[in-house]
Coordinates of C-alpha atoms in Angstrom, one line a residue:
Chain A
M8 CA 30.5 -25.9 -43.7
A9 CA 34.4 -25.2 -43.3
N10 CA 36.9 -27.6 -44.9
V11 CA 39.8 -29.3 -43.1
K12 CA 42.1 -26.7 -44.2
E13 CA 40.1 -23.9 -42.7
L14 CA 39.2 -25.7 -39.7
K15 CA 43.0 -25.8 -39.0
Q16 CA 43.2 -22.2 -39.2
I17 CA 40.1 -21.9 -37.2
A18 CA 41.6 -24.2 -34.6
T19 CA 44.8 -22.2 -34.5
R20 CA 42.8 -18.9 -33.8
I21 CA 41.0 -20.7 -30.9
K22 CA 44.2 -21.7 -29.4
R23 CA 45.4 -18.2 -29.6
D24 CA 42.4 -16.8 -27.9
I25 CA 43.1 -19.2 -25.2
I26 CA 46.5 -18.4 -24.7
Q27 CA 45.8 -14.4 -24.8
I28 CA 42.7 -14.7 -22.7
S29 CA 43.9 -16.8 -20.0
S30 CA 47.4 -14.7 -20.1
A31 CA 45.8 -11.8 -19.3
N32 CA 42.6 -13.0 -17.2
T33 CA 43.4 -16.1 -15.6
G34 CA 41.7 -19.5 -16.5
H35 CA 42.1 -23.1 -17.3
P36 CA 44.4 -23.2 -20.7
G37 CA 45.3 -26.7 -21.2
G38 CA 42.2 -28.8 -21.6
A39 CA 40.6 -26.0 -23.7
I40 CA 43.7 -26.0 -26.1
G41 CA 43.4 -29.9 -26.4
A42 CA 39.6 -29.2 -27.3
A43 CA 40.0 -26.8 -30.0
E44 CA 40.1 -28.9 -33.1
I45 CA 36.6 -30.7 -31.8
I46 CA 35.2 -27.3 -31.0
A47 CA 36.0 -25.9 -34.4
E48 CA 34.6 -28.8 -36.2
L49 CA 31.4 -28.5 -34.2
Y50 CA 31.0 -24.8 -34.3
F51 CA 32.1 -23.9 -37.6
S52 CA 31.3 -27.2 -39.6
R53 CA 29.0 -29.7 -38.1
M54 CA 26.4 -28.1 -35.8
R55 CA 23.3 -26.4 -37.5
H56 CA 23.0 -23.3 -35.5
D57 CA 22.2 -19.6 -35.8
P58 CA 24.1 -17.3 -33.8
K59 CA 21.6 -14.4 -34.9
N60 CA 18.9 -16.8 -33.8
P61 CA 20.3 -18.5 -30.8
D62 CA 17.0 -19.7 -29.6
W63 CA 16.1 -21.5 -33.0
E64 CA 14.3 -24.5 -31.8
D65 CA 15.6 -27.0 -34.5
R66 CA 19.2 -26.0 -33.5
D67 CA 21.9 -28.5 -32.7
R68 CA 22.8 -28.0 -29.1
F69 CA 26.1 -28.3 -27.7
V70 CA 26.7 -29.1 -23.7
L71 CA 29.9 -28.4 -22.2
S72 CA 30.0 -30.5 -19.2
N73 CA 33.5 -29.8 -18.2
G74 CA 33.0 -26.3 -17.9
H75 CA 36.5 -24.9 -16.8
T76 CA 37.6 -25.6 -20.5
C77 CA 34.9 -22.9 -21.3
L78 CA 37.7 -20.6 -23.0
A79 CA 37.5 -22.8 -26.2
L80 CA 33.6 -22.5 -26.2
Y81 CA 33.6 -18.7 -25.7
S82 CA 36.3 -18.3 -28.4
A83 CA 34.1 -20.4 -30.8
M84 CA 30.8 -18.3 -29.8
A85 CA 32.8 -15.1 -30.4
R86 CA 34.0 -16.1 -33.6
T87 CA 31.0 -17.4 -34.9
G88 CA 29.3 -14.3 -34.0
Y89 CA 27.3 -14.7 -30.8
F90 CA 29.1 -11.9 -29.2
S91 CA 32.0 -9.7 -30.3
S92 CA 35.6 -11.1 -29.7
E93 CA 36.5 -7.9 -28.0
E94 CA 34.0 -9.1 -25.2
L95 CA 36.6 -12.2 -24.6
A96 CA 38.7 -9.7 -22.7
T97 CA 36.1 -9.5 -19.9
F98 CA 36.3 -13.4 -19.1
R99 CA 36.5 -13.9 -15.3
K100 CA 36.3 -10.3 -14.5
I101 CA 33.6 -8.7 -12.5
N102 CA 30.4 -7.9 -14.2
S103 CA 31.1 -10.0 -17.4
R104 CA 28.9 -12.6 -19.1
L105 CA 32.0 -14.7 -19.6
Q106 CA 31.9 -16.4 -16.2
G107 CA 35.0 -18.5 -15.0
H108 CA 32.6 -21.5 -15.4
P109 CA 29.7 -21.1 -17.9
S110 CA 26.6 -19.4 -16.8
R111 CA 23.5 -18.7 -19.1
H112 CA 22.7 -15.5 -17.5
D113 CA 22.2 -13.2 -20.4
L114 CA 24.4 -15.2 -22.6
P115 CA 22.2 -16.4 -25.6
G116 CA 23.6 -19.5 -27.2
L117 CA 25.1 -20.8 -24.0
E118 CA 23.0 -23.9 -23.6
T119 CA 23.8 -24.8 -20.0
A120 CA 25.7 -23.8 -16.9
S121 CA 28.5 -26.2 -16.0
G122 CA 31.6 -26.4 -13.7
P123 CA 30.6 -28.9 -11.1
L124 CA 31.6 -32.1 -12.7
G125 CA 29.4 -34.8 -14.1
Q126 CA 26.2 -33.1 -14.7
G127 CA 26.5 -32.3 -18.5
L128 CA 25.4 -35.7 -19.9
S129 CA 22.2 -35.8 -17.9
V130 CA 21.2 -32.4 -19.2
A131 CA 22.1 -33.3 -22.7
N132 CA 20.0 -36.6 -22.3
G133 CA 17.2 -34.1 -21.1
M134 CA 17.8 -32.0 -24.4
A135 CA 17.9 -35.2 -26.7
L136 CA 14.7 -36.6 -25.2
A137 CA 13.0 -33.4 -25.8
Q138 CA 14.0 -33.4 -29.5
K139 CA 12.8 -36.8 -30.0
L140 CA 9.5 -35.8 -28.1
R141 CA 9.2 -32.7 -30.6
K142 CA 10.1 -35.1 -33.5
S143 CA 13.1 -32.7 -34.4
N144 CA 16.1 -34.2 -35.8
A145 CA 18.2 -31.8 -34.0
N146 CA 21.6 -33.5 -32.5
I147 CA 23.1 -33.0 -29.2
Y148 CA 26.8 -32.8 -28.6
C149 CA 28.3 -33.1 -25.3
L150 CA 31.8 -32.7 -24.4
V151 CA 33.2 -34.2 -20.9
G152 CA 36.7 -34.5 -19.6
D153 CA 38.2 -37.9 -19.0
G154 CA 38.7 -37.2 -15.5
E155 CA 35.2 -36.1 -15.2
L156 CA 34.2 -39.8 -15.9
Q157 CA 35.2 -40.6 -12.1
E158 CA 31.8 -38.7 -11.3
G159 CA 29.0 -41.3 -10.6
Q160 CA 26.3 -39.2 -12.2
V161 CA 28.0 -39.9 -15.6
W162 CA 27.3 -43.4 -15.2
E163 CA 23.7 -42.8 -14.3
A164 CA 23.4 -40.6 -17.3
M165 CA 25.1 -43.4 -19.7
M166 CA 22.5 -45.8 -18.6
T167 CA 19.6 -43.1 -19.4
S168 CA 21.1 -42.5 -22.8
A169 CA 21.1 -46.1 -23.9
H170 CA 17.8 -47.1 -22.1
H171 CA 16.1 -44.3 -23.9
K172 CA 18.0 -45.1 -27.2
L173 CA 19.1 -41.5 -27.7
D174 CA 20.9 -41.9 -30.9
N175 CA 20.7 -37.9 -31.4
L176 CA 23.3 -37.5 -28.8
A177 CA 26.9 -37.6 -29.2
L178 CA 29.3 -37.7 -26.1
I179 CA 32.8 -36.6 -26.8
I180 CA 35.3 -37.6 -24.2
N181 CA 38.4 -35.1 -24.3
W182 CA 40.8 -37.8 -23.3
N183 CA 44.2 -36.1 -22.4
N184 CA 44.9 -38.6 -19.2
I185 CA 45.3 -35.4 -16.9
Q186 CA 43.5 -34.2 -13.9
I187 CA 44.3 -31.9 -11.3
D188 CA 46.2 -34.1 -8.9
G189 CA 48.0 -35.9 -11.8
H190 CA 47.4 -38.8 -14.2
V191 CA 43.9 -40.1 -14.4
K192 CA 45.2 -43.6 -14.2
D193 CA 47.0 -42.9 -11.0
V194 CA 44.3 -40.6 -9.4
M195 CA 41.6 -43.0 -10.1
N196 CA 41.7 -45.6 -13.1
I197 CA 38.8 -45.5 -15.5
E198 CA 40.2 -47.9 -18.2
P199 CA 39.1 -49.6 -20.1
I200 CA 36.9 -46.9 -21.3
D201 CA 35.7 -48.1 -24.5
A202 CA 35.0 -51.7 -23.2
K203 CA 32.9 -49.8 -20.4
F204 CA 30.8 -47.8 -22.9
K205 CA 30.0 -50.8 -25.2
S206 CA 28.9 -52.9 -22.2
F207 CA 26.6 -50.0 -21.6
G208 CA 25.2 -50.2 -25.0
W209 CA 26.8 -47.2 -26.7
N210 CA 28.2 -46.8 -30.2
V211 CA 31.9 -46.5 -29.6
I212 CA 34.3 -44.5 -31.9
S213 CA 37.9 -43.8 -30.7
I214 CA 39.9 -41.1 -32.6
D215 CA 42.9 -38.8 -32.5
G216 CA 41.2 -35.7 -31.1
H217 CA 43.5 -33.3 -33.1
N218 CA 42.8 -35.2 -36.4
L219 CA 40.1 -33.1 -38.2
E220 CA 39.6 -35.9 -40.7
E221 CA 39.2 -38.2 -38.0
I222 CA 36.8 -36.1 -36.0
K223 CA 34.7 -35.5 -39.1
S224 CA 34.5 -39.0 -39.7
A225 CA 33.5 -39.9 -36.3
F226 CA 30.3 -37.4 -36.6
D227 CA 29.5 -38.7 -39.8
Q228 CA 29.3 -42.2 -38.2
F229 CA 27.3 -40.8 -35.3
E230 CA 24.8 -39.2 -37.7
N231 CA 24.3 -42.4 -39.4
N232 CA 24.1 -44.7 -36.3
V233 CA 20.4 -45.5 -35.3
G234 CA 19.1 -46.8 -31.8
S235 CA 21.9 -46.1 -29.7
P236 CA 23.9 -43.0 -28.3
T237 CA 27.4 -42.6 -29.6
V238 CA 30.7 -41.9 -27.7
V239 CA 33.6 -40.2 -29.4
I240 CA 36.9 -41.2 -27.4
A241 CA 39.1 -38.4 -28.5
K242 CA 42.7 -38.9 -27.6
T243 CA 44.1 -35.4 -27.0
V244 CA 47.1 -33.8 -25.8
L245 CA 46.7 -31.4 -23.0
G246 CA 48.0 -27.9 -24.2
N247 CA 48.6 -29.4 -27.6
G248 CA 51.1 -27.5 -29.6
V249 CA 52.6 -25.4 -26.8
S250 CA 55.8 -27.4 -25.8
Y251 CA 56.0 -26.6 -22.2
M252 CA 52.5 -27.4 -21.5
E253 CA 52.0 -30.8 -23.3
N254 CA 51.0 -33.3 -20.9
E255 CA 51.8 -31.4 -17.7
A256 CA 49.0 -31.4 -15.2
I257 CA 49.9 -27.9 -13.8
W258 CA 48.6 -26.4 -17.1
H259 CA 45.1 -27.6 -16.1
G260 CA 44.2 -24.6 -14.3
K261 CA 47.3 -22.4 -14.4
A262 CA 47.5 -19.3 -16.9
P263 CA 50.7 -18.3 -18.6
S264 CA 52.9 -15.4 -17.8
E265 CA 53.4 -12.9 -20.6
D266 CA 56.6 -14.3 -21.6
E267 CA 55.0 -17.7 -21.5
A268 CA 52.3 -16.6 -23.5
Q269 CA 54.4 -15.0 -26.3
K270 CA 56.4 -18.4 -26.3
A271 CA 53.0 -20.2 -26.9
L272 CA 51.9 -18.1 -29.5
D273 CA 54.8 -18.5 -31.5
E274 CA 54.9 -22.3 -31.2
I275 CA 51.1 -22.5 -32.2
G276 CA 51.9 -20.0 -35.1
E277 CA 49.7 -17.5 -37.0
S278 CA 46.1 -18.3 -38.2
N279 CA 44.7 -16.6 -41.2
F280 CA 41.4 -16.7 -39.6
E281 CA 40.3 -13.5 -38.2
N282 CA 42.6 -11.1 -36.2
D283 CA 44.4 -11.5 -33.0
L284 CA 42.7 -10.1 -29.9
I285 CA 43.9 -6.8 -28.9
F286 CA 44.4 -6.2 -25.1
N287 CA 45.2 -2.9 -23.5
Chain B
M15 CA -10.6 -38.7 6.3
G16 CA -9.4 -36.6 3.4
K17 CA -6.9 -37.4 1.0
A18 CA -3.0 -37.1 1.1
G19 CA -1.3 -34.0 -0.6
R20 CA 0.5 -36.3 -3.0
E21 CA -3.0 -37.5 -4.3
G22 CA -4.0 -34.1 -5.1
F23 CA -0.8 -33.8 -7.0
G24 CA -1.4 -36.8 -8.9
Q25 CA -4.8 -35.7 -10.2
A26 CA -3.7 -32.3 -11.0
L27 CA -0.7 -33.8 -13.0
L28 CA -2.9 -36.1 -14.8
E29 CA -5.3 -33.2 -15.9
L30 CA -2.5 -31.1 -17.0
G31 CA -1.4 -34.0 -19.5
S32 CA -4.2 -32.9 -21.6
E33 CA -4.3 -29.1 -20.6
N34 CA -0.8 -28.2 -21.1
E35 CA 1.2 -29.8 -24.0
K36 CA 4.4 -28.9 -22.6
V37 CA 4.1 -30.6 -19.4
V38 CA 6.1 -33.9 -18.9
A39 CA 7.0 -36.2 -15.9
L40 CA 10.1 -38.1 -14.6
C41 CA 10.4 -40.4 -12.1
A42 CA 13.1 -42.3 -10.1
D43 CA 11.5 -45.7 -9.5
L44 CA 8.9 -44.7 -7.1
A45 CA 5.9 -43.8 -9.6
E46 CA 3.0 -45.0 -7.5
S47 CA 4.4 -43.7 -4.2
V48 CA 4.5 -40.1 -5.6
K49 CA 1.4 -40.6 -7.6
V50 CA 3.0 -40.0 -10.9
H51 CA 1.4 -43.4 -12.1
Y52 CA -1.8 -41.8 -13.1
F53 CA 0.1 -39.3 -15.6
A54 CA 2.5 -42.4 -16.5
E55 CA -0.2 -44.6 -17.6
K56 CA -2.2 -42.1 -19.6
Y57 CA 0.8 -40.3 -21.2
P58 CA 3.6 -42.9 -21.4
E59 CA 5.3 -40.9 -24.5
K60 CA 5.6 -37.9 -21.9
Y61 CA 6.7 -40.1 -18.9
F62 CA 10.6 -40.9 -18.4
Q63 CA 11.4 -43.3 -16.0
I64 CA 15.1 -42.6 -14.9
G65 CA 15.5 -45.5 -12.4
I66 CA 17.2 -45.0 -8.9
A67 CA 19.4 -42.2 -10.2
E68 CA 18.1 -39.0 -8.8
Q69 CA 20.9 -36.8 -9.5
D70 CA 20.7 -37.9 -13.2
M71 CA 16.8 -37.1 -13.1
I72 CA 17.4 -33.6 -12.0
G73 CA 19.7 -33.2 -14.7
T74 CA 17.6 -34.7 -17.3
A75 CA 14.8 -32.6 -16.1
A76 CA 16.9 -29.5 -16.7
G77 CA 17.6 -30.5 -20.1
L78 CA 13.8 -31.0 -20.9
A79 CA 13.2 -27.6 -19.5
L80 CA 16.0 -25.9 -21.5
S81 CA 13.9 -27.2 -24.5
D82 CA 10.9 -25.5 -23.5
F83 CA 9.0 -28.2 -21.9
V84 CA 7.7 -28.2 -18.2
P85 CA 9.2 -31.0 -16.5
F86 CA 7.8 -32.5 -13.3
A87 CA 10.5 -34.5 -11.5
T88 CA 9.2 -36.7 -8.9
T89 CA 10.8 -38.7 -5.9
Y90 CA 10.7 -38.6 -1.9
A91 CA 11.7 -35.1 -0.6
V92 CA 14.8 -36.4 0.9
F93 CA 16.1 -37.8 -2.4
A94 CA 15.8 -34.5 -4.5
A95 CA 16.2 -31.8 -2.1
Q96 CA 19.2 -33.6 -0.2
R97 CA 20.5 -36.3 -2.6
A98 CA 20.3 -34.1 -5.5
N99 CA 21.0 -30.9 -3.9
E100 CA 23.7 -29.6 -6.0
Q101 CA 22.0 -30.6 -9.1
I102 CA 19.2 -28.7 -8.2
R103 CA 21.5 -25.7 -7.5
L104 CA 23.6 -25.9 -10.8
A105 CA 21.4 -27.6 -13.4
V106 CA 17.9 -26.2 -12.2
C107 CA 18.4 -23.0 -10.3
Y108 CA 21.6 -21.3 -11.6
N109 CA 20.0 -22.3 -14.9
Q110 CA 16.8 -20.5 -14.4
A111 CA 15.3 -23.9 -15.8
N112 CA 11.5 -24.2 -15.5
V113 CA 11.5 -27.6 -13.7
K114 CA 9.0 -28.4 -10.8
I115 CA 10.4 -30.7 -8.3
A116 CA 7.5 -32.6 -6.6
T117 CA 8.4 -34.7 -3.7
S118 CA 6.2 -36.8 -1.3
H119 CA 7.0 -38.6 1.8
A120 CA 8.5 -35.4 3.4
G121 CA 8.6 -35.0 7.3
L122 CA 8.1 -37.4 10.1
T123 CA 4.8 -38.9 8.4
C124 CA 6.9 -40.7 6.1
G125 CA 6.6 -42.9 9.1
E126 CA 8.0 -46.6 9.5
D127 CA 10.6 -46.1 6.8
G128 CA 12.6 -44.2 9.6
A129 CA 15.0 -41.2 9.9
T130 CA 16.8 -42.0 6.7
H131 CA 13.6 -41.3 4.8
Q132 CA 12.2 -38.4 6.7
A133 CA 13.3 -35.0 5.3
L134 CA 13.5 -32.5 8.0
E135 CA 15.7 -30.0 6.5
D136 CA 14.5 -29.9 2.7
I137 CA 12.6 -26.7 3.2
A138 CA 15.8 -24.9 4.8
S139 CA 18.0 -26.2 1.8
M140 CA 15.6 -25.3 -1.0
R141 CA 14.7 -22.0 0.5
A142 CA 18.4 -21.1 0.5
M143 CA 18.5 -21.3 -3.3
P144 CA 18.4 -18.2 -5.5
E145 CA 15.7 -18.6 -8.1
M146 CA 13.6 -21.3 -6.2
T147 CA 10.1 -21.2 -5.2
V148 CA 9.0 -23.4 -2.4
L149 CA 5.4 -24.7 -1.8
V150 CA 4.1 -26.6 1.2
P151 CA 0.4 -27.5 0.6
A152 CA -1.8 -28.0 3.5
D153 CA -4.3 -30.6 1.9
A154 CA -5.2 -32.6 -1.1
D155 CA -7.1 -29.6 -2.6
E156 CA -4.3 -27.3 -2.1
A157 CA -1.7 -29.6 -3.6
Y158 CA -3.9 -29.9 -6.5
E159 CA -4.1 -26.1 -6.9
A160 CA -0.3 -25.8 -6.0
T161 CA 0.5 -28.1 -8.8
K162 CA -1.5 -26.2 -11.5
A163 CA -0.1 -23.0 -10.2
S164 CA 3.4 -24.5 -10.6
A165 CA 2.5 -25.5 -14.2
E166 CA 1.6 -21.7 -15.1
Y167 CA 4.7 -20.2 -13.2
D168 CA 7.6 -19.8 -15.2
G169 CA 10.6 -21.1 -12.9
P170 CA 12.0 -23.6 -10.5
V171 CA 9.6 -24.8 -7.9
Y172 CA 9.9 -27.2 -5.1
L173 CA 6.5 -28.8 -4.1
R174 CA 6.5 -30.6 -0.9
L175 CA 3.9 -33.2 -0.5
G176 CA 2.6 -35.3 2.5
R177 CA 2.2 -38.9 2.6
V178 CA -0.8 -39.3 4.9
P179 CA -4.4 -38.2 4.5
V180 CA -5.3 -34.9 5.6
P181 CA -9.0 -33.5 6.2
A182 CA -10.1 -31.0 3.5
L183 CA -9.5 -27.7 4.9
T184 CA -8.7 -25.2 2.1
K185 CA -11.7 -25.6 -0.6
G186 CA -13.5 -22.3 -0.5
V187 CA -10.8 -20.6 1.4
G188 CA -10.3 -18.1 -1.3
N189 CA -8.2 -18.5 -4.5
F190 CA -4.7 -20.1 -4.3
E191 CA -2.1 -17.9 -5.3
I192 CA 1.8 -18.3 -5.0
G193 CA 3.3 -16.2 -2.5
K194 CA -0.3 -15.4 -0.8
A195 CA -0.8 -16.7 2.4
R196 CA -4.3 -18.0 3.3
K197 CA -6.0 -16.9 6.6
M198 CA -8.2 -19.9 7.9
R199 CA -9.4 -18.0 10.9
E200 CA -9.4 -14.6 12.7
G201 CA -8.6 -13.8 16.2
K202 CA -6.8 -11.0 18.2
D203 CA -4.7 -12.7 20.9
A204 CA -2.1 -14.6 18.9
T205 CA -1.3 -15.8 15.4
I206 CA -0.2 -19.2 14.4
I207 CA 1.3 -19.5 10.9
A208 CA 1.7 -23.0 9.9
C209 CA 2.2 -25.1 6.6
G210 CA 1.7 -28.5 5.3
I211 CA -0.2 -31.0 7.6
M212 CA 0.4 -28.6 10.5
V213 CA -2.4 -26.3 9.3
E214 CA -5.0 -28.9 10.2
R215 CA -3.3 -28.9 13.7
A216 CA -3.0 -25.3 14.0
L217 CA -6.9 -25.1 13.4
L218 CA -7.5 -27.7 15.9
A219 CA -5.6 -25.8 18.5
S220 CA -7.5 -22.7 17.9
E221 CA -10.5 -24.6 18.8
I222 CA -9.3 -25.7 21.9
L223 CA -8.0 -22.2 22.7
A224 CA -11.1 -20.6 21.7
V225 CA -12.9 -22.8 24.3
Q226 CA -10.5 -21.4 26.7
G227 CA -11.5 -17.8 25.7
I228 CA -8.4 -17.3 23.7
E229 CA -9.0 -16.1 20.1
V230 CA -6.2 -16.7 17.5
T231 CA -5.7 -15.9 13.9
V232 CA -4.4 -19.1 11.9
I233 CA -2.4 -18.4 8.8
N234 CA -2.0 -21.1 6.1
M235 CA 1.5 -20.2 4.8
H236 CA 1.6 -22.4 1.7
T237 CA 4.5 -20.6 0.1
I238 CA 7.7 -20.7 2.2
K239 CA 9.4 -18.7 -0.7
P240 CA 8.5 -15.9 -1.6
I241 CA 7.1 -15.6 1.9
D242 CA 4.0 -13.4 2.1
E243 CA 6.0 -10.6 4.3
E244 CA 2.8 -8.3 4.3
A245 CA 0.6 -11.0 6.0
I246 CA 3.5 -11.8 8.6
I247 CA 3.8 -8.0 9.4
Q248 CA 0.3 -7.3 9.5
E249 CA -0.5 -10.2 12.0
A250 CA 2.6 -9.1 14.3
R251 CA 1.1 -5.7 14.5
K252 CA -2.4 -7.0 15.1
T253 CA -2.0 -9.7 17.6
G254 CA 1.7 -9.1 18.9
C255 CA 2.9 -12.3 19.1
I256 CA 3.4 -15.4 16.6
V257 CA 3.7 -19.2 16.8
T258 CA 5.1 -21.1 13.5
A259 CA 4.2 -24.7 13.1
E260 CA 5.8 -26.9 10.5
E261 CA 6.6 -30.7 10.0
H262 CA 10.3 -29.8 9.5
S263 CA 13.1 -28.7 11.6
I264 CA 12.9 -25.3 13.5
I265 CA 16.1 -24.4 11.8
G266 CA 15.7 -22.6 8.5
G267 CA 12.5 -23.6 7.6
L268 CA 9.1 -22.1 7.9
G269 CA 9.9 -20.8 11.6
G270 CA 13.3 -19.6 10.4
A271 CA 11.5 -17.5 7.4
V272 CA 9.0 -16.0 9.7
A273 CA 11.5 -15.1 12.2
E274 CA 13.4 -13.3 9.5
V275 CA 10.8 -11.0 8.5
L276 CA 9.7 -10.3 12.1
A277 CA 13.5 -9.5 12.9
E278 CA 13.7 -7.0 10.0
N279 CA 10.2 -5.5 10.2
H280 CA 8.6 -5.7 13.3
P281 CA 9.9 -7.6 16.0
V282 CA 7.4 -9.5 18.2
P283 CA 7.7 -12.8 20.4
Q284 CA 7.8 -15.7 18.2
L285 CA 7.9 -19.5 19.0
R286 CA 8.5 -22.1 16.7
V287 CA 6.8 -25.8 16.6
G288 CA 8.6 -28.4 14.6
T289 CA 11.4 -30.8 15.1
K290 CA 14.3 -29.7 17.2
D291 CA 17.7 -30.2 16.0
T292 CA 17.4 -34.0 15.5
F293 CA 16.6 -36.8 13.2
G294 CA 13.1 -38.4 13.4
E295 CA 12.8 -42.5 13.8
S296 CA 10.7 -45.4 12.9
G297 CA 7.2 -45.4 13.8
P298 CA 3.3 -44.8 12.9
P299 CA 3.2 -41.3 11.7
E300 CA 0.6 -40.1 14.6
E301 CA 2.7 -41.5 17.3
L302 CA 5.9 -40.0 15.8
L303 CA 4.1 -36.5 15.4
E304 CA 3.2 -37.0 19.2
K305 CA 6.6 -37.9 20.2
Y306 CA 8.4 -35.0 18.4
G307 CA 5.9 -32.4 19.7
L308 CA 3.9 -31.7 16.3
T309 CA 0.5 -31.9 18.0
S310 CA -2.7 -29.5 18.4
E311 CA -1.9 -29.6 22.1
K312 CA 1.9 -28.6 21.7
I313 CA 0.6 -25.8 19.7
V314 CA -1.9 -24.7 22.4
E315 CA 0.9 -24.7 25.0
V316 CA 3.2 -22.9 22.7
T317 CA 0.6 -20.3 21.9
K318 CA 0.1 -19.5 25.6
Q319 CA 4.0 -19.3 26.2
A320 CA 4.1 -16.7 23.1
M321 CA 1.3 -14.7 24.7
S322 CA 2.9 -14.6 28.2
K323 CA 6.0 -13.4 26.4
K324 CA 4.1 -10.6 24.8
N325 CA 2.7 -9.4 28.2
N326 CA 6.0 -9.6 29.5
V327 CA 7.3 -7.2 26.7
N328 CA 4.3 -4.9 27.5
V329 CA 5.3 -4.7 31.1

């Protein structure tokens, strides 16, 4: 269980990984960087999981629904020991286990494929139902993008989570207000999202998605909540900590050049948690 | 009259409730229609009603399968294979999730509900998906066996069940095995390969042909994928012409699958009985089958055409 100070260093490491890998291999850096603190808390502190025994039945599970932000997940998986951090260099390359959008093939610890948006919560519901059926106290965490909430299947799944009283499930919304074609409110407004979730029977918690104390507190509240699913609406900044990326839609799916990557690494700063990746 | 395929499924699933502790079931508001209600009534704790939300149901089933359960997700063919097509592709097939998608009311015999509810393209779309196994049982007994075999098999299965009763045909015709065709009748002049309710019609056609001095083999191809290539090639060598019969479009279903095997291994004349490139319409099942050419008389006619093509090739 890492404390807030350690988690800050870990989140910095994840951000550095994202910049380095996307710069060398293409990918979607913006949303992934914005999710770094949430992923750090989940993989390094909150979730009960064992990289040496990835199929452990009573593990907590993480479902990444917006699969394009998988760089943050791959970094966390590598840095917690599911695979070597050197393997991150294969991301999006041919014959790699680290697909552009996540695949379960030969990748223990990766809970579900994702990429086509709107599907993760349904899969997470199935996992949560399974844990209830097994009488396990394992929890399911599912991360979605805010633009992703435009997919109708999410709303089907929201009903299912509440109808089946899945209090072992936490949905986290990476709320950066950016999607490919612009600001979410301009492309297709989904506000007021907290009221919508409340009316669907969810336990709603709103936080600053970069503030590790608030993230920890939200998950504490989730763990103590009984009888309803929890949604953590995490306000984040796309490309948080990289001045030229912040809140710019283009950095949803664009990889930084070598110079841009260096500038980003300078701004993100050093991490005292493990070493930088070395690319040839 | 016998029972419908969906009845055999319902009975087998009910038994699986006590035989296999990992089996669970889901439904999207059609419990009695798809005969999952027997299971639901006996095992309410292992039955999940998802409401009219087929895409969510498929994803939920995948989550259960990824947690080591064996979920049967049930609805009409059109709402699973077609409405939830991409969910099946990603959450089930790409995940190699052990989900069984059991669908009823496939094909024209869905009847009065009309074209909107009559899946005639589902075999084609399910067959094209990597990892997917596609089963189309001929009668209630075979649906029962296919359901049990699906639960044993580790991987995605699409189980296509009919709405209308079919006489018992398969009891005693060897053991049911996924991927292994069942020979229903032996003859030297032509081979009819059928699936689903068309197996009965193929057998009726074979009797009419026999009276006319034509002896045909009838193959019950209950598994469309992986298809029994060996059986198809063997028949092509033996009789020299093939007729396929299915309650599905002639594009991409059984007819397409057989044609692929013949073309690459042992090309012989093949003709396809099935719906043409068209939608169905409302009407009583039997009248629809008549109007769209899915009858034993049609199979007789097409079999003779196939035989004449064979003779032309030989000349």
